[in-house]
Coordinates of C-alpha atoms in Angstrom, one line a residue:
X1149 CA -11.2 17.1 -5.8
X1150 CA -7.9 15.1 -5.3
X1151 CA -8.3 14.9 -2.0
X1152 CA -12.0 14.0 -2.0
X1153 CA -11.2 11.2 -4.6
X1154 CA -7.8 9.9 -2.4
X1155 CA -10.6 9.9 1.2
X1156 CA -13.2 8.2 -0.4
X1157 CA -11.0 5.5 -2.0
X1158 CA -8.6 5.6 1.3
X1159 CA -11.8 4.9 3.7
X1160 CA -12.5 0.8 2.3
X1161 CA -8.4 1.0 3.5
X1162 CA -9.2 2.2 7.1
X1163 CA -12.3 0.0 7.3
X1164 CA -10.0 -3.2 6.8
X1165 CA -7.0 -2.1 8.9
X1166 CA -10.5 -2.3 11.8
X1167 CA -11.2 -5.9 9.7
X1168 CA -7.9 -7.2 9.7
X1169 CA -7.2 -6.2 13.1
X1170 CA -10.2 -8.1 14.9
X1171 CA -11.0 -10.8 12.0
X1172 CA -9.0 -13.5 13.4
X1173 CA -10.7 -12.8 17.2
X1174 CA -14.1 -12.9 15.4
X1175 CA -13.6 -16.5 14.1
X1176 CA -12.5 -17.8 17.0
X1177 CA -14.9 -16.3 18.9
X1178 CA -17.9 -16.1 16.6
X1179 CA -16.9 -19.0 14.6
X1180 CA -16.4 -19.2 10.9
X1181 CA -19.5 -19.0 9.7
X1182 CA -20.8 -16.4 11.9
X1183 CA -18.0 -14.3 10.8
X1184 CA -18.8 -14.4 6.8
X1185 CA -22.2 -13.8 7.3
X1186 CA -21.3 -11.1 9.1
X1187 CA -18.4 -9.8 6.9
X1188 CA -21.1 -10.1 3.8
X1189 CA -23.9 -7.9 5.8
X1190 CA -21.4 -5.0 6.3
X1191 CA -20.2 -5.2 2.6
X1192 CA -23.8 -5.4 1.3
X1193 CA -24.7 -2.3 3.8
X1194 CA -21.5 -0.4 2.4
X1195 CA -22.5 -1.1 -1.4
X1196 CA -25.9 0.1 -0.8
X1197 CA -24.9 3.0 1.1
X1198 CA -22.5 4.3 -1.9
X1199 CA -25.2 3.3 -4.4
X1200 CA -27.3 5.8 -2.9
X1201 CA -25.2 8.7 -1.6
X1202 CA -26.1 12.1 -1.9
X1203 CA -22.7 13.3 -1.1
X1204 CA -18.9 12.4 -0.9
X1205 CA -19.6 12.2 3.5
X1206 CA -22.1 9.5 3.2
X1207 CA -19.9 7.6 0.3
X1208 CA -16.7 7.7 2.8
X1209 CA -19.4 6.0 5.1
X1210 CA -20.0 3.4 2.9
X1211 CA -16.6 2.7 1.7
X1212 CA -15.5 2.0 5.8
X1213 CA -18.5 -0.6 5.8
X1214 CA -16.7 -2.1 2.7
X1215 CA -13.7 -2.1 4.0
X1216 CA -14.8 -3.8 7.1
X1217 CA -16.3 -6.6 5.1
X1218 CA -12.7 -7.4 4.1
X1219 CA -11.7 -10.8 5.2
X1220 CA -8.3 -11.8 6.0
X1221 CA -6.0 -15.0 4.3
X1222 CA -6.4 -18.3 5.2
X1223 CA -2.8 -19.9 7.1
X1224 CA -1.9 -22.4 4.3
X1225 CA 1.1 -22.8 2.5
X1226 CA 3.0 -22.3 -1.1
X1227 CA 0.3 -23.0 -4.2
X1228 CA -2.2 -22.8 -1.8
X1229 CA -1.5 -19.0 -0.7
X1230 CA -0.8 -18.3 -4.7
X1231 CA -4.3 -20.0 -5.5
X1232 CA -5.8 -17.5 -2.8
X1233 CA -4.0 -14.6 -4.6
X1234 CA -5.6 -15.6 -7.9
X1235 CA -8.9 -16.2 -6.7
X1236 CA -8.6 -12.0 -5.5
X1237 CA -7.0 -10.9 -8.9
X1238 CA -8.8 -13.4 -11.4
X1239 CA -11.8 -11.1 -9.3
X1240 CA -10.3 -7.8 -10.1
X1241 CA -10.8 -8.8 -13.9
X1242 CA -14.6 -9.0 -14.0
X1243 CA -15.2 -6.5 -12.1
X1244 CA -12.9 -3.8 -14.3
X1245 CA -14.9 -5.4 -17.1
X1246 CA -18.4 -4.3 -15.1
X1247 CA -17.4 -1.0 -14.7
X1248 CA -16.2 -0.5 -18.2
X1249 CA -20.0 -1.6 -19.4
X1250 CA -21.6 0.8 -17.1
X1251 CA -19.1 3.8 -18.5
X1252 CA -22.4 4.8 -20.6
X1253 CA -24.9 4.0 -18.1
X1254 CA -27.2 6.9 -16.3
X1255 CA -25.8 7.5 -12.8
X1256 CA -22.5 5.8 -14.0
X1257 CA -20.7 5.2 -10.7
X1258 CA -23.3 4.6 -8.5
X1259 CA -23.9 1.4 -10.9
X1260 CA -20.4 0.2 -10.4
X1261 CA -20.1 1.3 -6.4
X1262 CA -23.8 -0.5 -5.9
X1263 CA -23.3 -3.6 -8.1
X1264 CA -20.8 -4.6 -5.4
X1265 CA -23.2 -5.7 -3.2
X1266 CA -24.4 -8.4 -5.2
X1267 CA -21.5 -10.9 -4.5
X1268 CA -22.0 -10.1 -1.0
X1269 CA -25.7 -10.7 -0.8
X1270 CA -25.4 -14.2 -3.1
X1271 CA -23.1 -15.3 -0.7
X1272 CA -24.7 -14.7 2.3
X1273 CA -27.8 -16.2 1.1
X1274 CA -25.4 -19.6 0.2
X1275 CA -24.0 -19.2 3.8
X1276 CA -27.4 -19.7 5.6
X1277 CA -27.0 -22.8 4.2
X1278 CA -23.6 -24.2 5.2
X1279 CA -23.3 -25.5 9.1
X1280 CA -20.4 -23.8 10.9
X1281 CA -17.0 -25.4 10.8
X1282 CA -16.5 -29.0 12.6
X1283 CA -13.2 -28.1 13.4
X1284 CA -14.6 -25.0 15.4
X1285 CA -16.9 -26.6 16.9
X1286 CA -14.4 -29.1 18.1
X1287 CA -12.2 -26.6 19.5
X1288 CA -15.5 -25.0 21.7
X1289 CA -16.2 -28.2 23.0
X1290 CA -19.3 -29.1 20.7
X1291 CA -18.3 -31.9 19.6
X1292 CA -22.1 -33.1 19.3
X1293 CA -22.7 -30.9 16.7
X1294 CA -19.3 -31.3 14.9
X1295 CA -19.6 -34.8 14.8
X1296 CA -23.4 -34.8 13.8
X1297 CA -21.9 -32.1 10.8
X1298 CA -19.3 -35.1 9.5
X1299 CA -21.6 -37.8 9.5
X1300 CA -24.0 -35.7 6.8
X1301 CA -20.0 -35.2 4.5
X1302 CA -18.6 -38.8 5.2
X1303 CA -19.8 -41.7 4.3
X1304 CA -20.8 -44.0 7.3
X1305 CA -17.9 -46.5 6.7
X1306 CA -15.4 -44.0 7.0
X1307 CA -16.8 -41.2 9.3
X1308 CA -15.9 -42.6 12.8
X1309 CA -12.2 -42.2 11.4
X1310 CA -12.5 -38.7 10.1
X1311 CA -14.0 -37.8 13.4
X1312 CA -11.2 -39.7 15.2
X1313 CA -8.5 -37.9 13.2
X1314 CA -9.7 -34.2 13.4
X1315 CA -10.0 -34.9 17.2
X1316 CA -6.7 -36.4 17.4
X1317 CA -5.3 -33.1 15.5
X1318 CA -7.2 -30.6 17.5
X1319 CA -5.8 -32.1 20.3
X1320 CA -2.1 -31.9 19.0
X1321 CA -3.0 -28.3 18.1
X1322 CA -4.0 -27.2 20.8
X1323 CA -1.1 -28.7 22.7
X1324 CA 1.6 -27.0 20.1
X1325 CA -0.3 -23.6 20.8
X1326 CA 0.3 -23.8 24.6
X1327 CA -3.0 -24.4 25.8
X1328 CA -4.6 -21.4 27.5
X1329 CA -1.7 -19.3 28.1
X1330 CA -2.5 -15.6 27.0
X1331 CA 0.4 -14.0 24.8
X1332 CA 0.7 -10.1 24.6
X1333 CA 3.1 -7.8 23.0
X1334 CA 5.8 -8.0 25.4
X1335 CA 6.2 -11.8 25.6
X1336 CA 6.1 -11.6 21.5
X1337 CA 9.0 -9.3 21.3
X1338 CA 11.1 -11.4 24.2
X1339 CA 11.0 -14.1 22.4
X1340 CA 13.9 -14.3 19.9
X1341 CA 12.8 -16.4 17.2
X1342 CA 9.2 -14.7 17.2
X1343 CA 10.6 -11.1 17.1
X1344 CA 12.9 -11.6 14.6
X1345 CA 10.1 -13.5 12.7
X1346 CA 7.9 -10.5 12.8
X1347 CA 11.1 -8.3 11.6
X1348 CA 10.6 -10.2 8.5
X1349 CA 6.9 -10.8 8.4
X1350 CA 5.6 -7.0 9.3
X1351 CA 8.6 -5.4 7.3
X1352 CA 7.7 -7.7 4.0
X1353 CA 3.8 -6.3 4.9
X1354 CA 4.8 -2.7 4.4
X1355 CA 7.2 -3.5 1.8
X1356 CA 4.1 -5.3 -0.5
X1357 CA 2.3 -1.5 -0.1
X1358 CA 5.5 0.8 -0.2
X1359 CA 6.6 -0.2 -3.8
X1360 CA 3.7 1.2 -5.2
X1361 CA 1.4 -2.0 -6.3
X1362 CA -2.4 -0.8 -5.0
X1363 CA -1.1 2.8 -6.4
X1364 CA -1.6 0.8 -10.0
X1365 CA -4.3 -1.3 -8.6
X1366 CA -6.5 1.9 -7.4
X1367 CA -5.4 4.6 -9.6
X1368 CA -4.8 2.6 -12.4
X1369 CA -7.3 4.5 -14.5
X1370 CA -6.0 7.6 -13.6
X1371 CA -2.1 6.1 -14.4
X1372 CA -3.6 5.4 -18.0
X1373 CA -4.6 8.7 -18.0
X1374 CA -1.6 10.2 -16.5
X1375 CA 0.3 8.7 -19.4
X1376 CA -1.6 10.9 -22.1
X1377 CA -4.8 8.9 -22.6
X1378 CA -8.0 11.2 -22.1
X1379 CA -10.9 9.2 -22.2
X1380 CA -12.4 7.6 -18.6
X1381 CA -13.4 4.5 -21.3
X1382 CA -10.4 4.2 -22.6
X1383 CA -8.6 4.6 -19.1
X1384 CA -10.9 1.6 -18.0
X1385 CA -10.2 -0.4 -21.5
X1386 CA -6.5 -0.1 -21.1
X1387 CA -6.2 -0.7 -17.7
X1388 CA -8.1 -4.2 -18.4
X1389 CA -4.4 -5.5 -19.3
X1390 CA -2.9 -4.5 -15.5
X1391 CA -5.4 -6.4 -13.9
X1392 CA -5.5 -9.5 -16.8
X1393 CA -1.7 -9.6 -16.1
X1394 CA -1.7 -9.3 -12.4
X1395 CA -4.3 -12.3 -12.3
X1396 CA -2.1 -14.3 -14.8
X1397 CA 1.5 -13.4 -12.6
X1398 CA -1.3 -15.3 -9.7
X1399 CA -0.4 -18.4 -11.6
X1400 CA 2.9 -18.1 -12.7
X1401 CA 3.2 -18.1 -8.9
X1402 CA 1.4 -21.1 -8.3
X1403 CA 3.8 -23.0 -10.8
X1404 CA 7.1 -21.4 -9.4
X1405 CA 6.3 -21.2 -5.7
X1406 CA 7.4 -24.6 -4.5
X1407 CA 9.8 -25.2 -7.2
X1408 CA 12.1 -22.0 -7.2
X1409 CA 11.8 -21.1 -3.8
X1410 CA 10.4 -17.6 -2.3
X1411 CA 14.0 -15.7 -1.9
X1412 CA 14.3 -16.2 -5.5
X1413 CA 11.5 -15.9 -6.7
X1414 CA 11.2 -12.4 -4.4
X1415 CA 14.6 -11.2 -6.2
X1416 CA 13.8 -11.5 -9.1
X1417 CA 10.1 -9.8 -8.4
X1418 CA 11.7 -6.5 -6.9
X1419 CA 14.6 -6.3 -10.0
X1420 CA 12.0 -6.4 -12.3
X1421 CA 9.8 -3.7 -10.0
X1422 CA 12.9 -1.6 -9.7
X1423 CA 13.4 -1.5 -13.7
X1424 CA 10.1 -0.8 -14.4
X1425 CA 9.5 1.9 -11.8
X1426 CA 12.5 3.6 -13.2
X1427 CA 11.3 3.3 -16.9
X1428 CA 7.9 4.6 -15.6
X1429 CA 9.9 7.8 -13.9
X1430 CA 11.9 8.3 -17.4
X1431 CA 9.0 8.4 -19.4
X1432 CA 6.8 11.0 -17.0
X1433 CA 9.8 12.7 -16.8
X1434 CA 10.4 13.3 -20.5
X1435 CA 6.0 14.0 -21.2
X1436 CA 6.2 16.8 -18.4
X1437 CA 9.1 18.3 -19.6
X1438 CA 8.4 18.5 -23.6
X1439 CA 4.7 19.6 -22.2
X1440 CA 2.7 21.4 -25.5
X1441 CA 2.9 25.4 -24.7
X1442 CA -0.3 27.3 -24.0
X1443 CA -1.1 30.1 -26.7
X1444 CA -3.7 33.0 -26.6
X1445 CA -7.2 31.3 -26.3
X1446 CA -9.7 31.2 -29.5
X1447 CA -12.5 33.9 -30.0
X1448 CA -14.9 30.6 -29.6
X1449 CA -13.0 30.0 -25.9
X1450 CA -12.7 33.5 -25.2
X1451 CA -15.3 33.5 -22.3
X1452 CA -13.6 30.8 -20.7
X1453 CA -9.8 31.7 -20.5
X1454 CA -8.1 30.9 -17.4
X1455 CA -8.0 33.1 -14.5
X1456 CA -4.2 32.7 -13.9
X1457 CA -3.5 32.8 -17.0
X1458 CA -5.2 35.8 -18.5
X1459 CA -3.9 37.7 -15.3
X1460 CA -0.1 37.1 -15.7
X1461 CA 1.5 40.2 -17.8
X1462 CA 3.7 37.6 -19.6
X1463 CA 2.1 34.2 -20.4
X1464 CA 4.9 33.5 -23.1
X1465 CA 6.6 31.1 -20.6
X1466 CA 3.3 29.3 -20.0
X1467 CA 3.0 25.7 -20.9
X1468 CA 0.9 22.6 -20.2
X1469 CA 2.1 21.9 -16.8
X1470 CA 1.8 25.6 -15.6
X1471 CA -2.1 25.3 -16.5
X1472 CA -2.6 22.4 -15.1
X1473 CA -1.3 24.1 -11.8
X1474 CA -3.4 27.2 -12.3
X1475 CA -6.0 27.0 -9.2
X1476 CA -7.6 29.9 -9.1
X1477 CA -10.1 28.1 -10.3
X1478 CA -9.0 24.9 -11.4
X1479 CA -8.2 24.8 -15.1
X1480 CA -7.5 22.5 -18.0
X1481 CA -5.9 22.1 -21.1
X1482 CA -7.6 21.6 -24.7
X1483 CA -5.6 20.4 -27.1
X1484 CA -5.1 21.9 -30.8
X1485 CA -7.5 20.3 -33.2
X1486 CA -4.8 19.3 -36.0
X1487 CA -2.8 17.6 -33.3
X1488 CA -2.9 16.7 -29.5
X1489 CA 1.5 17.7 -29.2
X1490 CA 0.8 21.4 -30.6
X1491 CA 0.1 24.5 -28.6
X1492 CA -3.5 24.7 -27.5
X1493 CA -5.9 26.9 -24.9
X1494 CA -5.8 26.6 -20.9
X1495 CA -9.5 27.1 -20.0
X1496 CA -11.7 27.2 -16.9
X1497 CA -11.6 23.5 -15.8
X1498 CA -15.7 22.3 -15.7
X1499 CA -18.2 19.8 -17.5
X1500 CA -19.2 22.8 -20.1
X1501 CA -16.0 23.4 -21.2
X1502 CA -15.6 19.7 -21.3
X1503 CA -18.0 19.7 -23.7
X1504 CA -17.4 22.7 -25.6
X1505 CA -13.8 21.5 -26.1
X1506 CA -14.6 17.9 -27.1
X1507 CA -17.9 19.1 -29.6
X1508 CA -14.8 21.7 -31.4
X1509 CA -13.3 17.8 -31.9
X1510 CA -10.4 18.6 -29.5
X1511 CA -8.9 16.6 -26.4
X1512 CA -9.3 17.8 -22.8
X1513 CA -7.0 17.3 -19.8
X1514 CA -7.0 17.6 -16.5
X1515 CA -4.3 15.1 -15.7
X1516 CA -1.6 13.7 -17.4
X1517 CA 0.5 15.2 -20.5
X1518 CA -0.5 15.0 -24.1
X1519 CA 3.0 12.4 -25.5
X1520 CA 4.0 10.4 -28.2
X1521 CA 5.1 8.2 -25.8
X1522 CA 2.3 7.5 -23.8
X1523 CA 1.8 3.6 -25.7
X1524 CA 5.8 3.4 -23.4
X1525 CA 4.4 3.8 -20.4
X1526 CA 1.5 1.5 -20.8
X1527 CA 4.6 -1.3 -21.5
X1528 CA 6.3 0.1 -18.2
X1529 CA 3.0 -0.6 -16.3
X1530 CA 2.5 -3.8 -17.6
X1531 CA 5.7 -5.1 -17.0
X1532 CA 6.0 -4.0 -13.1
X1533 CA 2.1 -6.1 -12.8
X1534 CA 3.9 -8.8 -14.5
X1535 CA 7.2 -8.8 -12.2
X1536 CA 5.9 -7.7 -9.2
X1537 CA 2.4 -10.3 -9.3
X1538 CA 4.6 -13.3 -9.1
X1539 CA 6.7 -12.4 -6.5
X1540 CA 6.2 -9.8 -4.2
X1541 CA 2.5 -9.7 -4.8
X1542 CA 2.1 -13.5 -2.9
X1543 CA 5.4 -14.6 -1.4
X1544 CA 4.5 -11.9 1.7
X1545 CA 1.2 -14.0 2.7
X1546 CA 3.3 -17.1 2.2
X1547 CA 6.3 -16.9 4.4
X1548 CA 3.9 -15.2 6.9
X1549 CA 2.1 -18.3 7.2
X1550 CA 5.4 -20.1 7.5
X1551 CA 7.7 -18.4 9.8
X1552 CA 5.7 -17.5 13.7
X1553 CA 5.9 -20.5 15.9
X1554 CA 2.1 -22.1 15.8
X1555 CA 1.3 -21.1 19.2
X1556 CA 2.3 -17.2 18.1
X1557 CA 1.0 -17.7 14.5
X1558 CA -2.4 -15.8 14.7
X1559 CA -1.5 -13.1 16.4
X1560 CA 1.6 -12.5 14.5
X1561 CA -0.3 -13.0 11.7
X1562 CA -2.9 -10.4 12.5
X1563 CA -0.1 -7.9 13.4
X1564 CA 1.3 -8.7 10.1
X1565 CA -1.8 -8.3 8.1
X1566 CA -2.8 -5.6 10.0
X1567 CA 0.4 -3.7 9.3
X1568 CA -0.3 -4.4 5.1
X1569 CA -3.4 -2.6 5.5
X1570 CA -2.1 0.3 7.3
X1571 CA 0.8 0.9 4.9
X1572 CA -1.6 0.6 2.3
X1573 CA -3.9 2.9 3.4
X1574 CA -0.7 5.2 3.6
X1575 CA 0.1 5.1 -0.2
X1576 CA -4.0 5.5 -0.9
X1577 CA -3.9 8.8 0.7
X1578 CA -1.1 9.9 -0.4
X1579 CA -0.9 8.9 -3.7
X1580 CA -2.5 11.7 -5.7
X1581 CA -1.3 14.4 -3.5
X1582 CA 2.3 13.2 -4.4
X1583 CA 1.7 13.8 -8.2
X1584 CA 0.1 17.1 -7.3
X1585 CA 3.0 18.7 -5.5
X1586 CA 5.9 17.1 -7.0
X1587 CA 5.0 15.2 -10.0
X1588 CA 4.1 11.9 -11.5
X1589 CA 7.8 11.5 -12.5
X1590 CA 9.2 12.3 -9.5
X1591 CA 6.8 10.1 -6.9
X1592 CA 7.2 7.0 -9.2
X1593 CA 10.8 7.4 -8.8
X1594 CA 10.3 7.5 -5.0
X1595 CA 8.2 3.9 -5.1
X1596 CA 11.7 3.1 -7.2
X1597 CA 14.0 3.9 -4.3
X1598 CA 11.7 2.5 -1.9
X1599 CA 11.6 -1.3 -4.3
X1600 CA 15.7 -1.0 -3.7
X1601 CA 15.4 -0.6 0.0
X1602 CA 13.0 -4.0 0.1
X1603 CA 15.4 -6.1 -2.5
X1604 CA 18.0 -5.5 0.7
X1605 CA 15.6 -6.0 3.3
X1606 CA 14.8 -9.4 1.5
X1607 CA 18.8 -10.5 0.8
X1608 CA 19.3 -9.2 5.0
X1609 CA 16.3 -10.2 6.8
X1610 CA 13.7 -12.7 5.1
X1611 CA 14.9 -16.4 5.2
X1612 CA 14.1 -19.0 2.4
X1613 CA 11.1 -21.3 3.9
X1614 CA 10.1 -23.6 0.6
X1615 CA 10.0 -27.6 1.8
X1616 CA 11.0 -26.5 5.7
X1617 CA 8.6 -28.0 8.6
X1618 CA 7.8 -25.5 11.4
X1619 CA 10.5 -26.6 13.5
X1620 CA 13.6 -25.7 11.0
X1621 CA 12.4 -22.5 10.3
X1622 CA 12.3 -21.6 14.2
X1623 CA 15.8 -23.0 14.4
X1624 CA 17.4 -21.0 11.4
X1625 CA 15.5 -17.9 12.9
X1626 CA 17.3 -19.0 16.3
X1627 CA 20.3 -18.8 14.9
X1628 CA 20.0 -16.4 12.7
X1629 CA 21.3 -18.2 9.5
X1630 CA 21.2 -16.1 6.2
X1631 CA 21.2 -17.4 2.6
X1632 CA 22.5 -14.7 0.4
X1633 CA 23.1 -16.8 -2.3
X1634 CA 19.7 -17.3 -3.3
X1635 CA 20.3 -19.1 -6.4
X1636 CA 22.0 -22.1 -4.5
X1637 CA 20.1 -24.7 -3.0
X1638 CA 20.4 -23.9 0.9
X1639 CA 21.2 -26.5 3.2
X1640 CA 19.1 -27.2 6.4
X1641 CA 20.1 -25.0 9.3
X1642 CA 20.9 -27.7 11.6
X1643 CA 23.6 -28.3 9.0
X1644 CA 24.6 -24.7 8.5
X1645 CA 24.6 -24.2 12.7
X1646 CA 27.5 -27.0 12.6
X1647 CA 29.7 -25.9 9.6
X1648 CA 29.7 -22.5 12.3

């Protein structure tokens, strides 16, 4: 069941590492609208598809037409990259908010897979109506048609000068990217300031994926539920305040971005990750480990006793964890009716025993650990959204539109982006399976170790950018200039290369 539930969420991942990978050729060849319209077919295609799936085969279908539908960030800078990470998290919201009202609903997840598809389909409709991008158009030599598209924006006393201006910089743009030249993997790598660039840019990619964040985005439910809470409402209700605080760390970015600068911004992000991962690991640690024990099941429950358990000659030593590990079949755990911490029955793990065990006014698990301190762990989840949402859940996309040479900048970018979604797609399938063979405890902590490797891969490798034209950041990148002392205003690298 894990590893049905860890495909089928894993498969939207695969569809946009295909998405992220040929996006940026799509525009440019396709144009910008084309590619939309396109991107909102596939994702209204995928929805439908879920919506009606017989089976988990056709759902992992329609998750990899999702995923394809995926489009990648725009190349802009500070507040503007932080305003494009709100605009995706102020989304997640809503849409948490959707599934919660369709937790009662007949055909409950096909409702919130299928209700996806709207967005797509209203924007795709509002798309037919939009021309295709002037600036596009410019750059395929239709200038015609871009120019006819300005005249209908501008009014006519000040068009001729838009139309002058957007030629002039299409003309400087195309001159900074190197004209025709064709750049491939090799050239990319030989050039210092580009290679080291992508050091930076890929490795923050997989960092933003390897500390755990889409874990708590995806699985967030089953996190609440991890931490003691049963109910797949409550799950939903609870994890409302991870994505309300992820979409409000969106703007706290915004404020900071330009102001503070991204190193520092970053180090703080990845302390606060690091602290909150480890309180995370403390707290599993200590629910698994004062686990309820497992006594000899009620006359009432009698027919549905677990296999593993009613076969062992000594069940004295057996506990909540043990029955949750019992697969022969797969078996859960209903609680004692006086109180959730006291021993109670491991049965045969299916939707009538569900039943019979809620109806007796009892709680059932399949997940997690009945705890006292679940309500800690919930605080330990909130506070890595809030640390991490700021920081290391925007400043990635922003020095990644900041730090490749223009010529180099959409390719690198792609590789970059490309690279996120792979890495993501890594922690997606792996996620549950972790918890599974060694414990929630214990793969938390890992995400812990990992947020400790990236806060020294940020201090070594990731230069501060905020308030530094194109041509500074190449040069510090030349010559390799580090600011370690993030909390100090950093002098330009011109004027760090001459105190060397």
């Amino acid at each position: 069941m894990q590893e049905e539930e860890e495909s089928i969420l894993s498969m939207a991942v695969a569809g946009a590492i295909i998405g992220a990978a040929i996006g940026g050729w799509a525009n440019d060849r396709y144009g910008r609208r084309s590619a939309i319209l396109i991107a909102d077919f596939l994702f209204f295609t995928g929805a439908v598809i879920m919506a009606s799936a017989p089976g988990p085969a056709l759902l992992i279908i329609g998750r990899v037409f999702v995923g394809l539908g995926e489009a990648s960030p725009e190349k802009i800078r500070g507040a503007l990259v932080s305003t494009n990470g709100f605009l995706i998290t102020g989304g997640q919201f809503p849409s948490y908010l959707i599934n919660l009202a369709f937790t009662k609903a007949p055909g409950t997840w096909r409702w919130m897979l299928g209700i996806a598809g709207v967005p797509a389909l209203l924007q795709f409709s509002l798309m037919l109506l939009l021309p295709e991008s002037p600036r596009w158009l410019f750059h395929k030599g239709r200038e015609e048609e871009a120019k006819a598209i300005l005249r209908k924006i501008y009014p006519a006393d000040d068009v001729e000068t838009e139309i002058q201006d957007l030629k002039e910089s299409i003309d400087k743009e195309i001159l900074e990217e190197g004209g025709s030249e064709k750049i491939n993997l090799i050239k990319l790598l030989q050039t210092k300031t580009v290679r080291r660039g992508l050091i930076a840019g890929v490795g923050f990619q997989v960092f933003q994926q390897f500390v755990g964040i889409n874990t708590v985005m995806y699985y967030s439910p089953a996190i609440v539920q991890l931490a003691g809470f049963t109910s797949n409402q409550t799950a939903l209700l609870l994890s409302l305040v991870t994505t309300g605080f992820n979409a409000l760390g969106s703007i706290v970015s915004i404020y900071f971005i330009d102001r503070t600068g991204r190193k520092k911004l970053l180090i703080i992000s990845l302390f606060g990750v690091v602290i909150s991962l480890g309180l995370l690991s403390g707290i599993f640690r200590e629910t698994t480990t004062h686990s309820p024990i497992v006594i000899a099941t009620e006359s009432s429950f009698a027919a549905y006793t677990c296999q593993d358990y009613s076969s062992v000659t000594n069940a004295a030593g057996w506990d909540y964890m043990k029955c949750l590990k019992a697969s022969h079949p797969d078996c859960g755990f209903c609680s004692s009716a006086s109180d959730k911490l006291l021993p109670g029955s491991c049965l045969i793990s299916n939707s009538t025993v569900k039943d019979l065990c809620h109806k007796s006014h009892r709680e059932w698990y399949t997940r997690g650990c009945p705890s006292k301190y679940g309500w800690v762990a919930l605080i330990g989840l909130t506070l890595y959204i809030i640390f991490f949402s700021p920081g290391m859940g925007t400043v990635p996309w922003i020095v990644n539109s900041e730090i490749y040479p223009l010529r180099f900048r959409r390719v690198c970018g792609g590789i970059a982006a490309t690279a996120n979604w792979i890495s993501n797609l890594i922690v997606a399938q792996s996620f549950l399976s972790l918890t599974q063979a060694i414990g929630t405890s214990w793969t938390v902590l890992i995400f812990g170790i990992i947020s400790v490797v990236a806060l020294i891969f940020v201090l070594i490798y990731v230069p501060e950018t905020k308030g530094l034209p194109i041509e500074e950041v190449e040069k510090m990148l030349e010559l390799r200039t580090q600011h370690y002392k993030f909390w100090e205003k950093s002098s330009g690298p011109l004027d760090k290369s001459q105190e060397m």
